[in-house]
Coordinates of C-alpha atoms (C1' of nucleotides) in Angstrom, one line a residue:
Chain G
X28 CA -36.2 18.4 2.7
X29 CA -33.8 21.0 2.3
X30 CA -32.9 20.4 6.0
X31 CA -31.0 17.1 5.1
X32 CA -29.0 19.4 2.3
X33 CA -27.4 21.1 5.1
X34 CA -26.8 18.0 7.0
X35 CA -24.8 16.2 4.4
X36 CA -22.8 19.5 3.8
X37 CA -21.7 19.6 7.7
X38 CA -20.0 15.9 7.3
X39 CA -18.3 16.1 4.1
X40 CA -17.1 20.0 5.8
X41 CA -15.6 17.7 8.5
X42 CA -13.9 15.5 6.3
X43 CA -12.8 17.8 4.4
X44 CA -10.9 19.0 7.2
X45 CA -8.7 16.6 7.1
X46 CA -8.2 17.1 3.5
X47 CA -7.1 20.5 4.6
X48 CA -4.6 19.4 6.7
X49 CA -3.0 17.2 4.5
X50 CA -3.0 19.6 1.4
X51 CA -0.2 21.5 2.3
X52 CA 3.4 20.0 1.5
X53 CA 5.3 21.4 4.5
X54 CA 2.5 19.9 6.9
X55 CA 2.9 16.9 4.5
X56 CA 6.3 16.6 5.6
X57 CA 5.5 17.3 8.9
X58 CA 4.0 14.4 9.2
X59 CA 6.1 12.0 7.6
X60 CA 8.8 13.3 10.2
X61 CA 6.1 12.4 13.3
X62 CA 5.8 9.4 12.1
X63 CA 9.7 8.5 12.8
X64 CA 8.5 9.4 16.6
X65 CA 7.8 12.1 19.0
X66 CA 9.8 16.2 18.4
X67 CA 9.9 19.4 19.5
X68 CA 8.8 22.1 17.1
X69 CA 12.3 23.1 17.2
X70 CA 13.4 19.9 15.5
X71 CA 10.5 19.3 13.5
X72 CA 11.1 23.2 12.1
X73 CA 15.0 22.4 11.3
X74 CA 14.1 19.0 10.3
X75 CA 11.8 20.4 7.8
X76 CA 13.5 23.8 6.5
X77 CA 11.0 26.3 7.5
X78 CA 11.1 28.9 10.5
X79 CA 9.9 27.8 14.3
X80 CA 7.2 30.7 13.8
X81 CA 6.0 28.9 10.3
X82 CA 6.0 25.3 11.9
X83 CA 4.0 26.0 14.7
X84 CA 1.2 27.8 12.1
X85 CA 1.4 24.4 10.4
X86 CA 1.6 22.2 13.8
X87 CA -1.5 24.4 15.2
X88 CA -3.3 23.2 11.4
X89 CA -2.8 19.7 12.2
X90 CA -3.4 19.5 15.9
X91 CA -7.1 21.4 14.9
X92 CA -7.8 18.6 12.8
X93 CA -6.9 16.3 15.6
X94 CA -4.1 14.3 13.8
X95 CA -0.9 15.3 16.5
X96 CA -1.1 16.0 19.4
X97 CA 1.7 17.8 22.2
X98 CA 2.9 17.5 25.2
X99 CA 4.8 20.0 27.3
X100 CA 8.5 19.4 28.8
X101 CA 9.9 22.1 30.6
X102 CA 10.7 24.6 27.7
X103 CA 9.8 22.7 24.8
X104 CA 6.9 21.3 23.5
X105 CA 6.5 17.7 22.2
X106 CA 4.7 17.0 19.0
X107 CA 3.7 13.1 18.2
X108 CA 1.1 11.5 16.0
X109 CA -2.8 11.6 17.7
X110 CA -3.0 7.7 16.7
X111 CA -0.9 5.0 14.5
X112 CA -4.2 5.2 12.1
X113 CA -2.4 9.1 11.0
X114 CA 0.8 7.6 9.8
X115 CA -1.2 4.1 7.8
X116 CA -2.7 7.6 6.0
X117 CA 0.2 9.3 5.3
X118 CA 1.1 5.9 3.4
X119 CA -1.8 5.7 1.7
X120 CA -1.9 9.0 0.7
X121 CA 1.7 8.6 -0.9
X122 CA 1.4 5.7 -2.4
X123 CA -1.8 6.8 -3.8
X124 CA 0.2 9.6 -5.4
X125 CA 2.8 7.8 -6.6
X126 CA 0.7 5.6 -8.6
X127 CA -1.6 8.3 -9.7
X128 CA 1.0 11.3 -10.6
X129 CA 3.7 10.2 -13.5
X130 CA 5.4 13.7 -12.4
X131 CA 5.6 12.0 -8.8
X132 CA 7.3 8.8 -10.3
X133 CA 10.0 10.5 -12.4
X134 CA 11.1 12.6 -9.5
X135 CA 11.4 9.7 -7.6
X136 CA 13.7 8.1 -9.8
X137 CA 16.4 11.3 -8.9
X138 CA 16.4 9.7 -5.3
X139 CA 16.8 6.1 -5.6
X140 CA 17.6 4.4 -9.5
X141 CA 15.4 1.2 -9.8
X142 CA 18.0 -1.5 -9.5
X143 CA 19.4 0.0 -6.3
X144 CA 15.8 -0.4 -4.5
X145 CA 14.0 -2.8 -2.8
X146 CA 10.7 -3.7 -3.8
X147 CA 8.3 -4.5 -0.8
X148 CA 7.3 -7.8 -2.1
X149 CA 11.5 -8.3 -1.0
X150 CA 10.3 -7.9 3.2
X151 CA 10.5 -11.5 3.7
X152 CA 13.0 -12.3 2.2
X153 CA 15.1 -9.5 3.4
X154 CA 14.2 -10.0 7.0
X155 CA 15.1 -14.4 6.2
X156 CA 18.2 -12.8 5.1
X157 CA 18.9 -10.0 8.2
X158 CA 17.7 -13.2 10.9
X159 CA 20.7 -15.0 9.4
X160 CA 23.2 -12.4 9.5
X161 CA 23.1 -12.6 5.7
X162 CA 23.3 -8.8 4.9
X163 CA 23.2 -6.0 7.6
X164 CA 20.2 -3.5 8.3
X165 CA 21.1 0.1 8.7
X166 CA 19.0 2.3 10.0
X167 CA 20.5 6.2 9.2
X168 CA 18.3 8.1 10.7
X169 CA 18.7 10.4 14.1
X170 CA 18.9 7.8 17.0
X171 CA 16.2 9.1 19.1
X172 CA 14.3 7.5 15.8
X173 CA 15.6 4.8 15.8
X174 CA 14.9 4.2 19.4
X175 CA 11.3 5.6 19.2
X176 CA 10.4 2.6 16.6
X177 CA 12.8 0.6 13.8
X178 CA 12.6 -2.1 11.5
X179 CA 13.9 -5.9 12.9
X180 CA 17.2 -6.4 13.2
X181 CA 18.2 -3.2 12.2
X182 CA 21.6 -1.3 13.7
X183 CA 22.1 2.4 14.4
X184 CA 24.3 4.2 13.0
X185 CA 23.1 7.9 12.0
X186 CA 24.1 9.2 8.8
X187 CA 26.3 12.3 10.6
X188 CA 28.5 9.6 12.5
X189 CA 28.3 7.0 9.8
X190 CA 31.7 8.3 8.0
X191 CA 33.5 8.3 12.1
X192 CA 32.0 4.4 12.7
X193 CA 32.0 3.0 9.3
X194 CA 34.3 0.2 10.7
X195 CA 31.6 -0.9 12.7
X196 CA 30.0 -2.4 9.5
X197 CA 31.6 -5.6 7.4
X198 CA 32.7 -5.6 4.2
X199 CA 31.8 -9.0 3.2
X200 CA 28.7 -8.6 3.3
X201 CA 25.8 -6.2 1.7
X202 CA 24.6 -3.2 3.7
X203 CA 20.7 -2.5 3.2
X204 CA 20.1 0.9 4.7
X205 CA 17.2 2.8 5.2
X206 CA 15.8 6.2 6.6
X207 CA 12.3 8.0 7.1
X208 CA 10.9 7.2 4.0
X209 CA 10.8 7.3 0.1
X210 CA 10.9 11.1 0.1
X211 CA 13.8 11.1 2.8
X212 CA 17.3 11.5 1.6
X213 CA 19.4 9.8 4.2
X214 CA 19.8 6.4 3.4
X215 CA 21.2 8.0 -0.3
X216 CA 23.6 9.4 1.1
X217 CA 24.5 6.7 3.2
X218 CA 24.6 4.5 0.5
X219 CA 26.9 6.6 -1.8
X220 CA 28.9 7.5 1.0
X221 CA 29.1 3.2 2.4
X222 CA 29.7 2.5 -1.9
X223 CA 32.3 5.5 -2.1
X224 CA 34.0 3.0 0.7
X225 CA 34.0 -0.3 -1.5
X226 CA 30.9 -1.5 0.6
X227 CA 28.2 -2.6 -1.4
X228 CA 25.5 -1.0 -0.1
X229 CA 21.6 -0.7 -1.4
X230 CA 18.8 1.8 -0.8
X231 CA 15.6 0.1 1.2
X232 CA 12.8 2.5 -0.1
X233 CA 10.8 2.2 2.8
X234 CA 10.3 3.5 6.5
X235 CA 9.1 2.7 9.5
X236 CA 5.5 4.1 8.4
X237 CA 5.3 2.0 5.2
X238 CA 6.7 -1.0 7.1
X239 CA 3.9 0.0 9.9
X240 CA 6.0 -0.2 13.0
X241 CA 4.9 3.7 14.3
X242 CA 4.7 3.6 17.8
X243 CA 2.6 6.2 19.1
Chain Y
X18 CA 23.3 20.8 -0.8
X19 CA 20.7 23.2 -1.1
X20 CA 19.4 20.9 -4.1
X21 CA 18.7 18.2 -1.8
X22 CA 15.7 20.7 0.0
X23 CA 14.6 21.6 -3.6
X24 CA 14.3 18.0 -5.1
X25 CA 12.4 17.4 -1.6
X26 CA 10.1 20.1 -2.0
X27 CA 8.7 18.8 -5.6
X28 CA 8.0 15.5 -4.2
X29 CA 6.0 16.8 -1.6
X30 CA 4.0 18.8 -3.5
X31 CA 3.2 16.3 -6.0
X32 CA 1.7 14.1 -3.1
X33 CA -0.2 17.7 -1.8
X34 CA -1.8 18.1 -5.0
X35 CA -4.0 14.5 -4.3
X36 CA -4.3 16.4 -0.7
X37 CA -5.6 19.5 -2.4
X38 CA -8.1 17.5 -4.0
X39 CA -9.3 15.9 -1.1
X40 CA -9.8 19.9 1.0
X41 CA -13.0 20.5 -0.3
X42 CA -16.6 19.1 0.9
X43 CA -17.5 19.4 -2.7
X44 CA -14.8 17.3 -4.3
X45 CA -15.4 14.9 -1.9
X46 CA -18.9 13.8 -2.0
X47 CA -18.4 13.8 -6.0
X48 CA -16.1 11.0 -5.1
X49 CA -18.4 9.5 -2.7
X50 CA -20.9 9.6 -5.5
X51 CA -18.3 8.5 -8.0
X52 CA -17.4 5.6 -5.5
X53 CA -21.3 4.1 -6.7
X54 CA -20.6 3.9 -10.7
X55 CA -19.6 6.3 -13.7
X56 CA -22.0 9.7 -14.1
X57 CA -22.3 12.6 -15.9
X58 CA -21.3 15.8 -15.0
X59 CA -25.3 16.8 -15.1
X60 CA -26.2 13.7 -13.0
X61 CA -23.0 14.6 -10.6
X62 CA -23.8 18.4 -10.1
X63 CA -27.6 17.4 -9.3
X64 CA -26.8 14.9 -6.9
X65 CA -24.7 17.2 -5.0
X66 CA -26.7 20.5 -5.3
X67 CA -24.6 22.4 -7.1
X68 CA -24.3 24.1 -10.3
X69 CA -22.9 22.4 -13.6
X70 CA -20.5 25.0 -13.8
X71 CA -19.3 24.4 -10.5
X72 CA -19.0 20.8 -10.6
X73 CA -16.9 21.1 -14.1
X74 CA -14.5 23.3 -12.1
X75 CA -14.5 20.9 -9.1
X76 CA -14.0 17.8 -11.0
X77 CA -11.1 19.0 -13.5
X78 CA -9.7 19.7 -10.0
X79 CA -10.0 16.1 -9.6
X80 CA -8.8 15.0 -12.8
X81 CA -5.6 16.6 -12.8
X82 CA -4.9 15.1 -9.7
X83 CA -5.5 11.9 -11.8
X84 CA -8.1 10.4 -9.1
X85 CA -10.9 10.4 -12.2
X86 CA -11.1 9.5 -15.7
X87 CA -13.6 10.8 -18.5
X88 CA -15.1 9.1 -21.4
X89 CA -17.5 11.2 -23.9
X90 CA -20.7 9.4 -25.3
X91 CA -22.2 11.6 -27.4
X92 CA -22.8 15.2 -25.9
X93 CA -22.5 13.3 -22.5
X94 CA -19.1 13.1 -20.4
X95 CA -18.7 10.5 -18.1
X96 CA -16.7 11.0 -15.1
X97 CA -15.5 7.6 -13.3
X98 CA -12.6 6.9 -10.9
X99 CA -9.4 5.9 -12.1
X100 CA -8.7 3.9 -9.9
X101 CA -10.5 1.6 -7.0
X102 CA -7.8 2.3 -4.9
X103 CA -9.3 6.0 -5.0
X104 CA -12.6 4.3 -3.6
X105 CA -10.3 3.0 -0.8
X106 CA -9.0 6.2 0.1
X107 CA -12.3 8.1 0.1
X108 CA -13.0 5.4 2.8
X109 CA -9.9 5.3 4.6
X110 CA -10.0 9.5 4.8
X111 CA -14.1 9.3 6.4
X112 CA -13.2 6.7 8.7
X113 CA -9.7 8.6 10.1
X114 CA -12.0 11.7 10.4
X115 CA -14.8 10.1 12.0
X116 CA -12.2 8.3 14.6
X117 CA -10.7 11.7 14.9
X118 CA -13.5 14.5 15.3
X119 CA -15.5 14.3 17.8
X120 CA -17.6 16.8 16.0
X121 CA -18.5 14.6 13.1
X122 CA -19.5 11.5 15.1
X123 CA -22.5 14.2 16.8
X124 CA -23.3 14.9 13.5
X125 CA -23.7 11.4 12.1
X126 CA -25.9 10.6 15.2
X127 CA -28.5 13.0 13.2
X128 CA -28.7 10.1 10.5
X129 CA -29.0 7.2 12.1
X130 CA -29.0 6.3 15.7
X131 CA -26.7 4.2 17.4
X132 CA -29.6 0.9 18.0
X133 CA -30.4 1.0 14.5
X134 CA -27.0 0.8 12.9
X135 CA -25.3 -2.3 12.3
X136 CA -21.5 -2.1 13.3
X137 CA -19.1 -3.6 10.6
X138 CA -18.3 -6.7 12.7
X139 CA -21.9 -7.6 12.1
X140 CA -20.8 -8.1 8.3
X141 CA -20.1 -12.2 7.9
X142 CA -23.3 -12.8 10.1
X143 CA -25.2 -10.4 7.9
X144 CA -24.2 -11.9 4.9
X145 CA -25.0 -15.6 6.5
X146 CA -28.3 -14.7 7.5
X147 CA -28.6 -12.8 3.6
X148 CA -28.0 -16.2 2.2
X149 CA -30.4 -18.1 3.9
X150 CA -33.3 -15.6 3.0
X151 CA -33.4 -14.5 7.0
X152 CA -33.4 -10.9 6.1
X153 CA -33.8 -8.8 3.2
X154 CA -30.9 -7.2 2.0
X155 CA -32.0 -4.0 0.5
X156 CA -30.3 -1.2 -1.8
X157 CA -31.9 1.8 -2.4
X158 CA -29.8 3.8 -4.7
X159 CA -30.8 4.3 -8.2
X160 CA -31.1 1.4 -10.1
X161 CA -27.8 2.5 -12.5
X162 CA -26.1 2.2 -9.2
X163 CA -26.9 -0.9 -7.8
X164 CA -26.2 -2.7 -11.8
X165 CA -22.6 -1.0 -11.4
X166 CA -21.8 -2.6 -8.2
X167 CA -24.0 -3.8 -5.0
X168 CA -23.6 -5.5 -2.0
X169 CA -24.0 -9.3 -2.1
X170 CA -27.7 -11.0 -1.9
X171 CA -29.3 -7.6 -2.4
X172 CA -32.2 -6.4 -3.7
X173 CA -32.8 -3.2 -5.7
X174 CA -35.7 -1.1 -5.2
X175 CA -34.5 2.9 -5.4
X176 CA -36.2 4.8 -2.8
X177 CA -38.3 6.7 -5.5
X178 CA -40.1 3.6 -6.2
X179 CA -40.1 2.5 -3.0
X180 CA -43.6 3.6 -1.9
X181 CA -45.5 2.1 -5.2
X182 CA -43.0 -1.4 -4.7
X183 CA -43.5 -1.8 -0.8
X184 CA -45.3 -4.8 -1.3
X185 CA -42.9 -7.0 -3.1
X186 CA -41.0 -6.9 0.4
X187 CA -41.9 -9.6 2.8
X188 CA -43.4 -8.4 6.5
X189 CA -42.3 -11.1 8.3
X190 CA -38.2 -10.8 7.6
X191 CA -36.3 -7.7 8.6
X192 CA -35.1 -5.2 5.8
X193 CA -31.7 -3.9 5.6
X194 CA -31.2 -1.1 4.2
X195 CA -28.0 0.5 2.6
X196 CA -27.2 3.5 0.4
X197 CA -24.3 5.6 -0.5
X198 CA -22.7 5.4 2.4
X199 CA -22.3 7.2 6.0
X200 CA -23.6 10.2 4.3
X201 CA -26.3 9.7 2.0
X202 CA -29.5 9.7 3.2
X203 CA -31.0 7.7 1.2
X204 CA -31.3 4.4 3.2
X205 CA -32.7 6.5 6.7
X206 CA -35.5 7.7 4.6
X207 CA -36.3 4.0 3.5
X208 CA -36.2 2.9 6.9
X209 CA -38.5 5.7 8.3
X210 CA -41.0 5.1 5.3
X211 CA -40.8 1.1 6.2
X212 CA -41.2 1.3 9.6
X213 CA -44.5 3.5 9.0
X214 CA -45.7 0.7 6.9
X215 CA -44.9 -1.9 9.8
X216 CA -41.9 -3.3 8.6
X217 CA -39.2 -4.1 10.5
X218 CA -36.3 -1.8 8.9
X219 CA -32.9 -1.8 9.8
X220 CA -30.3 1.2 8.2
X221 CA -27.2 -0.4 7.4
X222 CA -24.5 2.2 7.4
X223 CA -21.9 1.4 4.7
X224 CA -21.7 1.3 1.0
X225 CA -20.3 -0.7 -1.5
X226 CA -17.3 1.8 -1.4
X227 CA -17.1 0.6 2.7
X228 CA -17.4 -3.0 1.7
X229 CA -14.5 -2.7 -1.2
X230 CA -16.7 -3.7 -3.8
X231 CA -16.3 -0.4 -6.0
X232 CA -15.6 -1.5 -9.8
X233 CA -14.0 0.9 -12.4
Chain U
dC13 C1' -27.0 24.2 -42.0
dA14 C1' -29.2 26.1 -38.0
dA15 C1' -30.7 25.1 -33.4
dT16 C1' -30.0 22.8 -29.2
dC17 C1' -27.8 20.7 -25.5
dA18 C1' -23.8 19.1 -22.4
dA19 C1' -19.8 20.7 -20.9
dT20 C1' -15.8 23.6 -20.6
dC21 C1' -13.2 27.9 -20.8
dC22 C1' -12.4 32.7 -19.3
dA23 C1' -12.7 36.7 -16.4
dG24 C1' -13.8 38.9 -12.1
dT25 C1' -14.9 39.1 -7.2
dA26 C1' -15.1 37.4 -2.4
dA27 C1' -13.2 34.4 0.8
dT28 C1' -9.4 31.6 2.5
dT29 C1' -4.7 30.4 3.2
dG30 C1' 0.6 30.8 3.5
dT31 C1' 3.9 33.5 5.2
dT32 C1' 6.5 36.9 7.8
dA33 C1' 7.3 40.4 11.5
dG34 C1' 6.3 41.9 16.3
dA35 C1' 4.3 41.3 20.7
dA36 C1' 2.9 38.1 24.4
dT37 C1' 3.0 33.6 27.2
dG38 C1' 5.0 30.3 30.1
dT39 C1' 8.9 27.8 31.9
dA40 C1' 13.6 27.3 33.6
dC41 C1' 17.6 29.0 35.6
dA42 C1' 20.7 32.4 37.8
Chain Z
dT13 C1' 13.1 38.5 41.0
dG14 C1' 14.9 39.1 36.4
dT15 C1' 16.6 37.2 32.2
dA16 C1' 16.8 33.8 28.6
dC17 C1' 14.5 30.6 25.8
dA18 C1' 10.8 27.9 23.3
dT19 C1' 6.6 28.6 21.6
dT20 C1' 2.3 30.7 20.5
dC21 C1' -0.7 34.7 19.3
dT22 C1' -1.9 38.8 16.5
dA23 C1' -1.9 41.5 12.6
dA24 C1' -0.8 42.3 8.0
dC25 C1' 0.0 41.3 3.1
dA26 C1' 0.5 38.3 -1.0
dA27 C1' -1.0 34.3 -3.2
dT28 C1' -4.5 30.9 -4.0
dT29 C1' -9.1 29.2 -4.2
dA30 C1' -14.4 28.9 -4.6
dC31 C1' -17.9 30.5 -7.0
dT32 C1' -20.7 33.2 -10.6
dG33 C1' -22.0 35.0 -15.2
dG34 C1' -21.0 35.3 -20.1
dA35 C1' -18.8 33.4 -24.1
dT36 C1' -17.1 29.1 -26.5
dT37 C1' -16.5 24.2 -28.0
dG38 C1' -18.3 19.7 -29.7
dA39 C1' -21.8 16.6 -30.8
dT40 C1' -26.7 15.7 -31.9
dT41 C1' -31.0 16.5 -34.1
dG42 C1' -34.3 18.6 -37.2

DNA sequence: CAATCAATCCAGTAATTGTTAGAATGTACA
DNA sequence: TGTACATTCTAACAATTACTGGATTGATTG
């Protein structure tokens, strides 16, 4: 049957669309930023460092493969995830890399230095700790992020207005902040900014995504 | 600090490197094939209709994205996945596309209608009534496959064979057959050929690869 | 050692994709 | 109604990728 030969090659061509869609690095990081919540190409083209004109190519890409989808307010239009299921992807796909791609691992290290990180296997225990007041949660990012989905417990302060309220936070005890992601440089700064400041102050590696709290 | 958007940038396109992989039909059923045991590159390039020379190209795409390993036995080279977690993501990817695309779930309709498929819920029971010999569990891949890795209680007869070995199957138990996967066509042919025997035949829609079973 | 076989490497062409500039759409607001 | 703004669409070019044919490497076999 060489019918059934150009059956099979019809589903893997529709799989492989969403390998197309996630081979590019700018959509790559497109998504990562949908999955802190819902934004206008405006934002997601500043947010990302490419022109409105290139973001929507890449935004049209991934809404054809059905992974975003948009929603019209007034002037703007609103980009969000299609389903949760995209962002549990986008982890996979990451983490997949991370193990598979020494190159991926050493760059890594640029961003966070092991000691300062946080393992996952340290969620409980970190959460034990942020239920008792123990150490505080900081959550860096933009706060329409933070209110679109954040981890438990965690407090707001956005990196840009972090050096105006950093009175807000104590000094007695340790200050675990966090931001969109491994690959997201936020909570870096936050943390050598906060240690600049005699806080003591560590990197959480992960997200909301990795944590799996994308609300969509 | 423009070196922040630089540093970015690499670790992006390290993870868009396993994306690229994943952005062609081709690559992707030679991991769907990879996902049943190690094989050749002349075994590989058969199974998938294409040229040697082709699937050499295709899969040193693959192995510099680190998702496959080789090992030479004589003039052979055996290609295998590096890593089951690779098998995980090949499944993760088709079942985010076939959620997503509307287009794919028409075309999978062409392999197996909805009646005759079990759903995945159906697995514990399937597996309860495997033990107690209340259906016949059968895998219809090449017998290489099925020694590398095969669903639990089943039986191996490879569809070639199937036609001279009908009769060591019972008539009075249901048969279940399974193959590569969603997209092999293996297991519908073995259903259609039972059924004309008067057998009761189900096609049972997942793989080892579905059923995390893939060994490296 | 020559011959054979599996697989890869290399060069070239056709097709696809990323990116940018310019024109067009659709909504808000004066 | 006209102007401003956010976004998309169209066209074009450069860069990348898929595939093919011919030459090359490495291992086996006679």
């Amino acid at each position: 049957m060489k019918n059934a030969r150009i059956v099979k090659d019809g589903l893997y061509e529709q799989v492989a669309r969403m390998g197309k869609a996630v081979s590019s690095p700018k959509r790559l990081e497109l998504i990562e930023l949908l999955c802190q919540g819902e934004k206008t190409v405006e934002r997601l083209a500043r947010e990302s460092s490419i022109s409105m004109k290139l973001a929507s190519a890449h935004l049209r890409e991934l809404r054809e493969a059905h992974l975003v989808d948009t929603r019209r307010d007034g002037k703007n239009i609103h980009y969000r995830l299609a389903d949760s299921r995209v962002a549990d992807f986008w982890v996979m796909l990451h983490s997949l890399a991370e193990d598979r791609l020494a190159e991926l691992q050493v760059a890594l290290k640029q961003i966070a230095a092991s000691p300062e990180e946080l393992v996952p296997s340290d969620r409980e225990s970190l959460m034990k700790s942020a239920r008792k007041g123990e150490v505080v949660v900081l959550d860096v990012r933009p706060v329409e992020e933070y209110l679109s989905a954040h981890l438990p417990f965690a407090r707001s302060i956005p990196l840009e207005e972090l050096q105006g309220r950093i009175a807000e936070l104590p000094l007695d005890r340790p200050i675990v902040a966090y931001c969109r992601g491994p690959y997201c440089l936020l909570a870096k700064d936050a943390v050598d900014l906060l240690r600049g400041q005699g806080y003591e102050a560590l990197h959480l590696r992960d997200g909301v995504a990795e944590w799996g709290l994308v609300s969509v």
